[in-house]
Coordinates of C-alpha atoms in Angstrom, one line a residue:
Chain A
M1 CA 5.0 28.4 39.7
A2 CA 3.1 31.0 38.1
A3 CA 0.2 30.7 35.2
D4 CA -0.5 33.8 33.3
Q5 CA -3.8 33.9 31.3
L6 CA -3.2 30.5 30.7
S7 CA -6.0 28.3 28.9
V8 CA -6.3 24.3 28.5
G9 CA -8.0 22.1 26.2
Y10 CA -7.9 19.0 24.3
P11 CA -9.0 19.0 20.6
G12 CA -12.4 20.3 20.1
R13 CA -13.0 21.2 23.7
L14 CA -11.7 23.9 25.7
V15 CA -11.5 23.0 29.3
W16 CA -10.8 26.5 31.0
E17 CA -9.0 29.7 29.8
D18 CA -7.5 32.8 31.3
A19 CA -6.4 31.6 34.5
T20 CA -3.9 33.6 36.4
F21 CA -2.4 32.4 39.7
D22 CA 0.7 31.6 41.2
V23 CA 2.1 29.1 43.8
R24 CA 5.2 30.2 45.8
S25 CA 7.7 27.6 47.7
G26 CA 6.5 26.6 51.0
E27 CA 2.7 26.9 50.4
F28 CA -0.1 24.6 50.9
V29 CA -2.9 25.0 48.3
A30 CA -6.1 23.2 47.7
I31 CA -7.7 22.6 44.4
I32 CA -11.5 23.0 44.6
G33 CA -14.1 22.7 41.9
P34 CA -17.0 20.5 40.6
N35 CA -16.6 17.1 38.9
G36 CA -15.1 17.4 35.3
A37 CA -14.4 21.3 35.8
G38 CA -10.6 20.4 35.1
K39 CA -8.7 19.8 38.2
T40 CA -6.8 16.7 37.1
T41 CA -6.1 18.5 34.0
L42 CA -4.3 21.4 35.8
F43 CA -2.2 18.8 37.2
R44 CA -1.5 17.0 33.8
L45 CA -0.4 20.4 32.7
L46 CA 2.0 20.8 35.3
L47 CA 3.3 17.4 34.6
G48 CA 3.9 18.4 31.2
L49 CA 1.7 15.6 29.8
I50 CA -0.7 18.1 27.7
P51 CA 0.5 21.4 26.0
V52 CA -0.4 24.8 27.1
R53 CA -3.2 26.1 24.5
S54 CA -2.4 29.9 25.0
G55 CA -1.2 31.9 27.8
S56 CA 2.1 31.1 29.9
L57 CA 2.8 28.6 32.6
R58 CA 6.5 28.5 34.3
I59 CA 7.2 26.1 36.9
F60 CA 10.6 26.4 38.6
D61 CA 11.0 29.2 36.2
R62 CA 10.8 27.1 33.0
T63 CA 8.0 25.7 30.8
P64 CA 6.8 22.3 32.2
Q65 CA 9.1 19.5 31.6
R66 CA 7.8 16.2 31.2
G67 CA 9.3 13.5 33.5
S68 CA 10.8 16.2 35.9
P69 CA 11.9 14.6 39.1
R70 CA 11.2 18.0 41.0
I71 CA 7.5 17.2 41.1
G72 CA 6.0 14.1 43.2
Y73 CA 2.6 13.0 41.8
V74 CA -0.1 11.0 43.4
P75 CA -2.6 10.4 41.0
Q76 CA -6.3 9.8 42.1
R77 CA -6.7 6.0 42.3
H78 CA -9.4 3.9 43.7
T79 CA -7.8 0.6 44.9
I80 CA -5.0 -1.5 44.0
D81 CA -5.6 -4.9 42.2
Q82 CA -6.1 -7.2 44.7
S83 CA -3.7 -9.8 43.1
T84 CA -0.7 -7.0 43.5
H85 CA 1.1 -9.4 46.2
V86 CA 4.3 -7.0 45.9
R87 CA 5.9 -5.2 48.8
S88 CA 5.2 -1.9 49.0
F89 CA 9.0 -0.9 49.8
D90 CA 9.5 -1.8 45.9
L91 CA 6.6 0.2 44.7
V92 CA 8.4 3.3 46.7
R93 CA 11.7 2.6 45.6
L94 CA 10.4 2.4 41.8
G95 CA 9.5 6.3 42.6
H96 CA 12.8 6.9 43.0
A97 CA 14.2 5.3 39.8
G98 CA 11.8 3.3 38.0
H99 CA 11.8 5.6 34.9
R100 CA 15.4 4.6 34.8
W101 CA 16.6 2.2 31.8
G102 CA 19.5 -0.2 32.1
F103 CA 19.9 -3.2 34.1
P104 CA 18.4 -2.9 37.5
W105 CA 21.1 -3.1 39.9
S106 CA 20.2 -2.8 43.4
G107 CA 21.4 0.5 44.1
R108 CA 21.6 1.5 47.8
R109 CA 21.0 5.1 46.8
E110 CA 17.6 3.9 45.9
T111 CA 17.0 1.9 48.9
E112 CA 17.9 4.9 50.9
A113 CA 15.8 7.1 49.3
A114 CA 13.0 4.8 49.6
M115 CA 13.4 3.8 53.3
Q116 CA 14.0 7.9 54.0
A117 CA 10.6 8.2 52.1
L118 CA 8.6 5.7 54.1
A119 CA 10.1 7.2 57.2
A120 CA 9.1 10.6 56.3
V121 CA 5.2 9.6 56.0
G122 CA 5.7 7.3 59.2
A123 CA 5.3 4.2 57.2
S124 CA 8.5 2.5 57.6
E125 CA 6.8 -0.6 58.9
L126 CA 4.4 -0.6 56.1
G127 CA 7.4 -1.2 53.5
E128 CA 7.4 -4.7 54.1
R129 CA 3.8 -5.5 53.4
P130 CA 2.4 -6.3 50.3
L131 CA 0.5 -3.5 48.7
N132 CA -2.9 -5.8 48.5
E133 CA -3.1 -5.9 52.3
L134 CA -2.9 -2.5 52.8
S135 CA -6.2 -0.3 54.0
G136 CA -6.9 2.7 52.0
G137 CA -5.1 5.0 54.4
E138 CA -2.1 3.0 54.6
L139 CA -1.8 3.0 50.8
Q140 CA -2.2 6.8 50.3
R141 CA 1.0 6.9 52.9
V142 CA 2.6 4.3 50.9
F143 CA 1.7 6.6 47.6
L144 CA 2.7 9.8 49.2
A145 CA 6.5 7.9 49.9
E146 CA 6.4 6.7 46.3
A147 CA 6.1 10.3 45.4
L148 CA 8.4 11.6 47.7
A149 CA 11.4 9.3 46.8
S150 CA 12.7 11.6 44.0
D151 CA 13.0 14.2 46.6
P152 CA 10.3 16.7 44.6
E153 CA 10.0 20.3 45.4
L154 CA 6.5 20.3 44.0
L155 CA 3.9 17.8 45.4
L156 CA 1.0 17.1 43.3
L157 CA -2.1 15.3 45.3
D158 CA -5.2 14.2 43.3
E159 CA -7.8 13.4 45.8
P160 CA -5.7 11.7 48.4
L161 CA -8.5 11.9 50.7
S162 CA -11.1 10.9 49.0
N163 CA -11.5 7.2 50.1
L164 CA -10.9 7.9 53.7
D165 CA -13.3 8.3 56.5
L166 CA -13.1 12.0 58.4
R167 CA -10.6 11.0 61.0
R168 CA -8.1 9.2 58.5
A169 CA -8.5 12.2 56.1
Q170 CA -7.7 14.9 59.0
E171 CA -4.6 12.7 60.0
L172 CA -3.5 12.4 56.5
A173 CA -3.8 16.0 55.7
G174 CA -1.8 16.7 58.9
L175 CA 0.9 14.2 57.5
V176 CA 1.4 16.2 54.3
H177 CA 1.6 19.3 55.9
R178 CA 4.1 18.5 58.3
V179 CA 6.1 16.7 55.4
V180 CA 5.9 19.9 53.3
V181 CA 6.8 21.8 56.0
A182 CA 9.7 20.1 56.8
R183 CA 11.0 19.4 53.3
R184 CA 10.2 23.2 52.2
M185 CA 8.0 21.9 49.2
A186 CA 4.9 23.3 47.9
S187 CA 1.9 21.4 47.4
L188 CA -1.3 21.3 45.4
L189 CA -4.1 18.9 46.8
V190 CA -7.1 18.5 44.8
A191 CA -10.1 17.9 47.6
H192 CA -13.8 17.4 47.0
D193 CA -14.0 17.3 51.2
I194 CA -11.9 20.6 51.8
N195 CA -12.4 20.6 55.8
P196 CA -9.4 18.3 57.1
L197 CA -7.4 21.0 55.0
I198 CA -8.7 24.0 56.1
P199 CA -6.2 24.2 59.5
Y200 CA -3.2 24.2 56.9
L201 CA -4.5 26.0 54.1
D202 CA -2.5 29.1 52.4
K203 CA -4.7 29.4 49.4
V204 CA -7.4 27.8 47.5
V205 CA -7.5 27.6 43.7
Y206 CA -10.9 26.9 42.3
V207 CA -11.8 25.6 39.1
A208 CA -15.3 25.8 37.6
N209 CA -17.3 27.3 34.7
G210 CA -14.4 27.3 32.6
R211 CA -12.4 29.4 34.8
V212 CA -9.6 29.2 37.4
A213 CA -9.0 31.7 40.1
S214 CA -7.5 31.8 43.5
G215 CA -7.5 33.6 46.9
P216 CA -7.0 33.0 50.4
P217 CA -9.4 30.7 52.3
K218 CA -11.2 33.2 54.1
E219 CA -12.2 34.7 50.9
V220 CA -12.8 31.9 48.6
L221 CA -15.0 29.4 51.3
T222 CA -18.0 31.6 51.5
S223 CA -21.5 30.5 50.9
E224 CA -21.7 33.2 47.9
R225 CA -19.0 31.8 46.6
L226 CA -19.3 28.2 46.8
S227 CA -22.7 28.8 45.3
R228 CA -21.2 30.0 42.2
L229 CA -18.5 27.8 41.9
Y230 CA -21.2 24.9 41.9
G231 CA -23.7 26.1 40.1
V232 CA -26.2 25.4 42.4
D233 CA -27.8 27.0 45.6
V234 CA -25.4 26.0 48.4
E235 CA -26.9 26.5 52.0
V236 CA -24.8 26.3 55.1
L237 CA -25.8 24.1 57.8
R238 CA -25.0 23.6 61.4
D239 CA -25.3 20.6 63.6
S240 CA -25.9 20.4 67.2
R241 CA -22.2 19.6 67.9
G242 CA -20.8 22.4 65.6
N243 CA -20.0 20.6 62.7
F244 CA -21.1 22.1 59.6
V245 CA -22.3 20.8 56.2
I246 CA -22.8 22.8 52.7
V247 CA -25.9 21.3 51.2
G248 CA -26.6 22.0 47.5
G249 CA -30.4 23.2 47.1
E250 CA -31.3 21.3 44.3
G251 CA -30.7 17.7 46.1
H252 CA -27.1 17.1 44.8
T253 CA -24.9 15.5 47.4
E254 CA -21.8 14.9 46.3
G255 CA -19.2 17.5 46.2
E256 CA -21.4 19.7 48.2
I257 CA -20.2 18.6 51.5
V258 CA -17.2 20.8 52.5
G259 CA -17.8 21.0 55.9
G260 CA -16.7 19.5 59.0
E261 CA -15.9 20.4 62.9
G262 CA -15.9 23.6 63.6
H263 CA -13.0 23.8 65.9
H264 CA -10.9 23.8 63.2
E265 CA -11.6 27.5 63.1
G266 CA -8.9 29.5 64.8
E267 CA -6.1 26.6 64.4
G268 CA -5.3 27.2 60.9
G269 CA -6.2 30.9 60.9
G270 CA -8.1 30.2 57.4
G271 CA -11.5 30.0 58.6
F272 CA -14.5 29.7 56.9
G273 CA -15.4 33.4 56.3
P274 CA -19.0 34.7 56.6
A275 CA -20.7 31.1 56.5
G276 CA -20.2 30.9 60.1
V277 CA -18.2 28.0 61.7
H278 CA -18.6 28.9 65.3
P279 CA -20.7 26.6 67.5
Chain B
M1 CA 11.4 -47.8 29.2
S2 CA 11.0 -48.5 32.7
F3 CA 12.0 -46.8 35.9
S4 CA 15.3 -47.6 37.2
P5 CA 17.2 -46.7 40.4
D6 CA 19.9 -45.2 38.3
L7 CA 18.5 -41.7 37.6
I8 CA 21.7 -39.8 36.8
G9 CA 22.5 -43.1 34.5
D10 CA 18.9 -42.7 33.1
V11 CA 19.3 -39.1 32.3
L12 CA 22.8 -39.5 30.7
A13 CA 21.0 -42.0 28.7
M14 CA 18.3 -39.7 27.7
W15 CA 21.0 -37.2 26.6
R16 CA 22.6 -39.5 24.1
Y17 CA 19.2 -39.1 22.1
P18 CA 19.4 -36.0 20.0
F19 CA 15.9 -35.4 20.4
M20 CA 15.9 -35.8 23.8
A21 CA 18.9 -33.2 24.4
H22 CA 17.2 -30.8 21.9
A23 CA 14.2 -30.7 24.1
F24 CA 16.1 -30.6 27.2
E25 CA 17.7 -27.4 25.7
V26 CA 14.9 -25.6 24.1
G27 CA 12.9 -26.4 27.1
T28 CA 15.3 -24.7 29.4
L29 CA 15.5 -21.8 27.3
I30 CA 11.9 -21.4 26.9
A31 CA 11.0 -22.2 30.6
I32 CA 13.4 -19.3 31.7
V33 CA 12.1 -16.7 29.0
A34 CA 8.3 -17.7 29.8
G35 CA 8.6 -17.6 33.6
A36 CA 10.2 -14.1 33.5
V37 CA 7.7 -12.7 31.2
G38 CA 4.8 -14.4 32.8
Y39 CA 5.6 -12.5 35.9
L40 CA 4.8 -9.1 34.0
V41 CA 2.1 -10.3 32.1
L42 CA 0.2 -11.1 35.5
L43 CA 1.1 -8.1 36.8
R44 CA -0.1 -6.1 34.0
R45 CA -3.4 -8.2 34.1
S46 CA -2.5 -8.9 30.5
A47 CA -3.1 -12.9 30.8
F48 CA -6.2 -12.6 28.1
A49 CA -3.5 -10.6 25.7
A50 CA -1.1 -13.2 26.2
H51 CA -3.6 -15.8 25.4
A52 CA -5.1 -14.2 22.6
L53 CA -1.4 -14.2 21.0
A54 CA -0.9 -17.7 21.5
H55 CA -4.3 -18.2 19.3
T56 CA -2.8 -15.6 16.9
G57 CA 0.3 -17.5 16.6
F58 CA -1.7 -20.5 15.5
A59 CA -2.5 -18.5 12.3
G60 CA 0.5 -17.6 11.9
A61 CA 2.0 -20.9 12.0
A62 CA -0.4 -22.5 9.9
G63 CA 0.4 -19.6 7.2
A64 CA 3.8 -20.6 7.3
V65 CA 3.2 -24.2 7.0
L66 CA 1.1 -23.4 4.0
V67 CA 3.6 -21.4 2.0
G68 CA 6.1 -23.8 3.3
V69 CA 8.5 -21.9 5.4
D70 CA 9.2 -22.6 9.3
P71 CA 6.4 -21.9 11.7
V72 CA 8.7 -20.3 13.9
F73 CA 8.5 -17.1 11.5
G74 CA 4.9 -17.2 10.8
L75 CA 4.3 -17.3 14.6
L76 CA 7.0 -14.5 15.3
L77 CA 5.2 -12.2 12.4
F78 CA 1.7 -12.8 13.1
T79 CA 1.8 -12.4 17.6
S80 CA 4.4 -9.1 16.9
V81 CA 1.7 -7.5 14.4
S82 CA -1.2 -8.5 16.9
G83 CA 0.8 -7.5 20.0
T84 CA 1.1 -4.1 18.5
G85 CA -2.3 -3.8 17.5
I86 CA -3.7 -4.8 20.6
A87 CA -1.4 -2.2 22.8
V88 CA -2.2 0.6 20.4
L89 CA -6.0 -0.1 20.5
G90 CA -6.5 -1.2 23.9
Q91 CA -4.7 1.3 26.0
R92 CA -7.5 1.3 28.5
A93 CA -7.8 -1.9 30.4
A94 CA -11.8 -1.5 30.0
Q95 CA -11.3 -1.6 26.3
R96 CA -8.8 -3.9 26.1
D97 CA -10.7 -7.2 26.3
M98 CA -13.2 -6.0 23.4
E99 CA -10.3 -5.6 21.1
I100 CA -8.2 -8.7 22.0
G101 CA -11.5 -10.8 21.6
T102 CA -12.2 -9.4 18.2
V103 CA -8.8 -9.8 17.1
L104 CA -8.6 -13.6 18.7
A105 CA -11.7 -14.7 17.0
F106 CA -10.8 -13.4 13.4
M107 CA -7.2 -15.1 13.9
L108 CA -8.5 -18.6 14.5
G109 CA -10.9 -18.5 11.8
L110 CA -7.8 -17.2 9.5
G111 CA -5.8 -20.1 11.2
L112 CA -8.7 -22.9 10.3
L113 CA -8.7 -21.2 6.5
F114 CA -5.0 -21.9 6.3
I115 CA -5.1 -25.7 7.7
N116 CA -8.1 -26.2 5.3
L117 CA -5.9 -25.0 2.0
Y118 CA -3.0 -27.0 3.3
R119 CA -3.2 -30.5 1.6
G120 CA -0.5 -32.6 3.0
G121 CA -0.4 -33.9 6.6
G122 CA -2.3 -31.1 7.8
A123 CA -3.7 -33.0 10.8
T124 CA -0.2 -33.5 12.2
A125 CA 1.2 -29.9 11.7
T126 CA -2.3 -28.6 13.2
Y127 CA -1.8 -31.3 16.2
S128 CA 1.8 -30.2 16.7
I129 CA 1.0 -26.3 16.6
L130 CA -1.8 -26.6 19.0
F131 CA -0.1 -29.0 21.4
G132 CA 3.3 -28.5 20.9
Q133 CA 6.0 -30.7 19.7
I134 CA 9.2 -30.7 21.8
L135 CA 10.5 -34.3 21.1
G136 CA 10.5 -33.1 17.3
I137 CA 12.9 -30.0 17.2
G138 CA 15.9 -30.3 15.0
D139 CA 19.4 -28.6 15.2
Q140 CA 18.2 -25.6 13.4
A141 CA 15.1 -24.9 15.6
V142 CA 17.4 -25.0 18.8
L143 CA 20.0 -22.5 17.3
V144 CA 16.9 -20.0 16.8
T145 CA 15.4 -20.5 19.9
L146 CA 19.0 -19.8 21.3
V147 CA 19.2 -16.7 19.5
A148 CA 15.6 -15.6 20.4
F149 CA 16.5 -16.6 24.1
L150 CA 19.7 -14.0 24.1
I151 CA 17.9 -11.0 22.6
L152 CA 15.2 -11.8 24.9
V153 CA 17.0 -12.0 28.1
A154 CA 18.9 -9.1 27.3
V155 CA 16.0 -6.7 26.1
L156 CA 14.0 -7.8 29.3
A157 CA 17.0 -7.2 31.5
L158 CA 17.4 -3.8 30.1
T159 CA 13.6 -2.9 30.1
Y160 CA 12.9 -4.6 33.6
R161 CA 12.3 -1.5 35.8
P162 CA 10.4 0.7 33.5
L163 CA 8.1 -2.3 32.5
L164 CA 7.6 -3.3 36.3
F165 CA 7.0 0.4 37.1
A166 CA 4.4 0.7 34.5
A167 CA 2.8 -2.3 35.6
L168 CA 2.4 -1.6 39.2
D169 CA 1.8 2.2 38.9
E170 CA 1.0 3.4 35.0
D171 CA 0.3 6.9 36.2
V172 CA 2.9 7.8 38.0
A173 CA 5.1 6.1 35.4
E174 CA 3.7 8.4 32.7
A175 CA 4.4 11.5 35.0
K176 CA 8.0 10.5 35.5
G177 CA 8.4 10.5 31.7
L178 CA 7.7 7.1 30.4
S179 CA 5.3 6.6 27.6
P180 CA 2.2 4.0 28.5
L181 CA 2.0 3.5 24.8
R182 CA 5.5 3.0 24.0
L183 CA 6.0 0.6 27.0
G184 CA 2.9 -1.1 25.8
I185 CA 3.9 -2.3 22.6
L186 CA 7.6 -3.1 23.8
F187 CA 5.5 -5.3 26.6
M188 CA 3.5 -7.2 23.8
L189 CA 6.6 -7.5 21.4
L190 CA 8.3 -9.3 24.5
V191 CA 5.1 -11.3 25.0
A192 CA 4.7 -12.2 21.1
A193 CA 8.5 -13.3 21.3
A194 CA 8.0 -15.7 24.4
V195 CA 5.0 -16.8 23.2
S196 CA 6.5 -17.9 19.6
M197 CA 9.0 -19.8 21.5
A198 CA 6.7 -21.5 24.0
V199 CA 4.6 -22.8 21.5
Q200 CA 7.1 -25.0 20.1
V201 CA 7.0 -26.9 23.7
V202 CA 3.6 -26.7 24.9
G203 CA 1.9 -25.6 21.8
V204 CA -0.8 -22.7 21.8
L205 CA -3.6 -24.2 23.4
L206 CA -1.0 -24.7 26.6
V207 CA 1.1 -21.7 26.4
F208 CA -0.6 -20.7 29.7
S209 CA 1.0 -23.5 31.6
L210 CA 4.4 -22.1 31.2
M211 CA 3.7 -18.3 31.1
V212 CA 0.9 -17.9 33.6
T213 CA 0.7 -20.7 36.3
P214 CA 4.4 -20.5 37.4
A215 CA 4.2 -16.9 38.1
A216 CA 0.7 -17.2 39.5
I217 CA 2.6 -19.3 42.1
A218 CA 5.3 -17.1 42.3
L219 CA 2.9 -14.2 42.9
R220 CA 1.4 -16.0 45.7
L221 CA 4.7 -17.0 47.4
A222 CA 7.1 -13.8 46.8
Q223 CA 6.5 -10.2 47.4
R224 CA 9.7 -9.0 46.2
P225 CA 9.3 -8.9 42.5
R226 CA 13.1 -10.5 42.5
Y227 CA 12.1 -13.5 44.4
A228 CA 9.2 -13.8 42.6
L229 CA 10.7 -13.8 39.2
A230 CA 13.1 -16.2 40.5
I231 CA 10.2 -18.9 41.6
S232 CA 8.4 -18.4 38.3
V233 CA 11.5 -19.3 36.3
G234 CA 12.4 -21.9 38.8
V235 CA 8.8 -23.5 38.7
A236 CA 8.8 -23.1 34.8
L237 CA 12.2 -24.9 34.4
G238 CA 11.2 -27.6 37.0
A239 CA 8.0 -28.4 35.3
T240 CA 9.5 -28.6 32.1
W241 CA 12.5 -31.0 33.0
L242 CA 10.2 -33.1 35.0
G243 CA 8.0 -33.3 32.6
L244 CA 10.7 -34.3 29.8
F245 CA 12.0 -36.7 32.4
I246 CA 8.8 -38.7 33.1
A247 CA 8.0 -38.8 29.2
W248 CA 11.1 -40.8 28.8
Y249 CA 9.6 -43.6 30.9
E250 CA 5.7 -42.9 30.4
P251 CA 3.8 -42.7 27.2
Y252 CA 2.1 -39.7 28.1
P253 CA 2.5 -36.6 26.2
V254 CA 5.0 -34.2 27.5
S255 CA 2.6 -30.8 27.3
F256 CA 0.0 -33.0 29.3
L257 CA 2.9 -33.7 32.2
I258 CA 4.2 -30.1 32.3
T259 CA 0.6 -28.6 32.4
S260 CA -0.4 -31.2 35.1
L261 CA 2.9 -30.4 37.3
V262 CA 2.5 -26.8 37.3
F263 CA -1.4 -27.1 38.0
G264 CA -0.9 -29.3 40.6
L265 CA 1.9 -27.0 42.3
Y266 CA -0.3 -24.3 42.0
A267 CA -3.2 -26.2 43.7
V268 CA -1.0 -27.5 46.5
V269 CA 0.2 -23.9 47.0
R270 CA -3.5 -22.6 47.1
A271 CA -4.2 -25.4 49.6
V272 CA -1.5 -24.5 52.0
Q273 CA -2.3 -20.9 51.9
W274 CA -6.1 -21.7 52.4
V275 CA -5.3 -24.1 55.2
G276 CA -2.9 -21.5 56.7
S277 CA -4.9 -18.5 56.7
R278 CA -7.7 -20.4 58.0
S279 CA -5.6 -21.5 61.1
M280 CA -3.9 -18.2 61.4
A281 CA -7.2 -15.8 61.2
P282 CA -8.2 -15.6 65.0
A283 CA -4.3 -14.4 65.4
V284 CA -4.3 -11.7 63.0
P285 CA -5.6 -8.5 63.9
L286 CA -7.6 -6.5 61.3
P287 CA -5.8 -4.2 59.1
A288 CA -5.6 -0.9 61.2
D289 CA -4.9 2.3 59.1

């Protein structure tokens, strides 16, 4: 996909403008930025749910098409309703053919697609369990399988790590990366906590102050850039075990903690630039 | 009529009376529709909307009686208009209850006005709208119900999968090209038609006993939507048949019998599951990620 001088807005409000960036097949991309900056808006644009205001956006060399089976989408979601006593397998199967009208004959292809998608995220055994009994990490895997069931080429994940503790977040990030590589997809991932993604990142897109820009992780993830991005003074702190956190200077907490365990440096080659990660 | 050992003979005897035969015919059709639509109502968390539509139906039916047409037409008109209104106004769940409550209160007031304006057996008409009159169904009503049943079942079969998808995962369904607004309107129209049918059997106040309780039982017992649908329909059917059957012997209202049967079954299911979960609790490990 490629964006060229792209602007987007709702009636009476410009969300951001003049965005130029591209994502190539096989890339693993994080989207960061403060709350309300328009990260989800970018996804809605790619899904063809809202129109481009100006500039151009091409995806698979076309303008975004609503309902494209080539895009898998996992929206931001906090929980599933406690009364939803419905087998996970059925949700994954809907990811393959749920948009189709007509009498729901039980198709073998549908079932196979769902089984493959669950197997791809290592969740075959979750398929038989009801959605309302799954933990946050298990649900994210089922949602990921649901998105994979249509065999997409581009994966859009909105805050998939938000309700997970650090270990689960790292596991899920690794899982998404394995799937993306194995299926030769591109993936865009909105994240507040970018640390679990650092080993795998090819590119960072940042959305803030009405602008969108992108670059390699090394250039973007510096304290200077992050300070500008979130609009507050950002300082990099390191603890005795080599973990580091990035703290906002005005007492904000949410959204500024983007650090984590230093040993990721080197594994992915991305690194945190001059902020200093090494214990 | 007293209970006899020859149950089959009794059932055959019941069916010789047109009012009983009609009650069984219409009750069967309605139980199937209400049970099936009820499952989607619960998955969409729209029980309050279904409830409101039933009360809207009260105003519609009362208005129809006032102008002298078959109440079912008033029911259909009022429930579909308010169903569409609710779907358009309350697209976000947080907003929905407010919109529904507003419409609901107004409609009840309107219904009261219509009843008041009608001078001629208003009480009987009101009573049958509120609590159902399954034992007073004529040939024409059977035909109307049959036509409505066939249309509803066909529409439901053709739109079931997108409706289920949107009920479980609206955001992804939207990304896959389905319109939440259009599906919402379609769904509310289905509920409106199902409510209009069910009101004949159990009345507006007791519609839930056919639309929500059987589905609630099914949701607890089955994980697969297909099985849950079957159980929901089965419970609604069983309760309707058994209610009519008991009413043949005992002088209690059919609506009361149906509501009691489904409520009793719901209570039993909850109790059994509660006992089951308590006795199993130590053996089940905590869910792991």
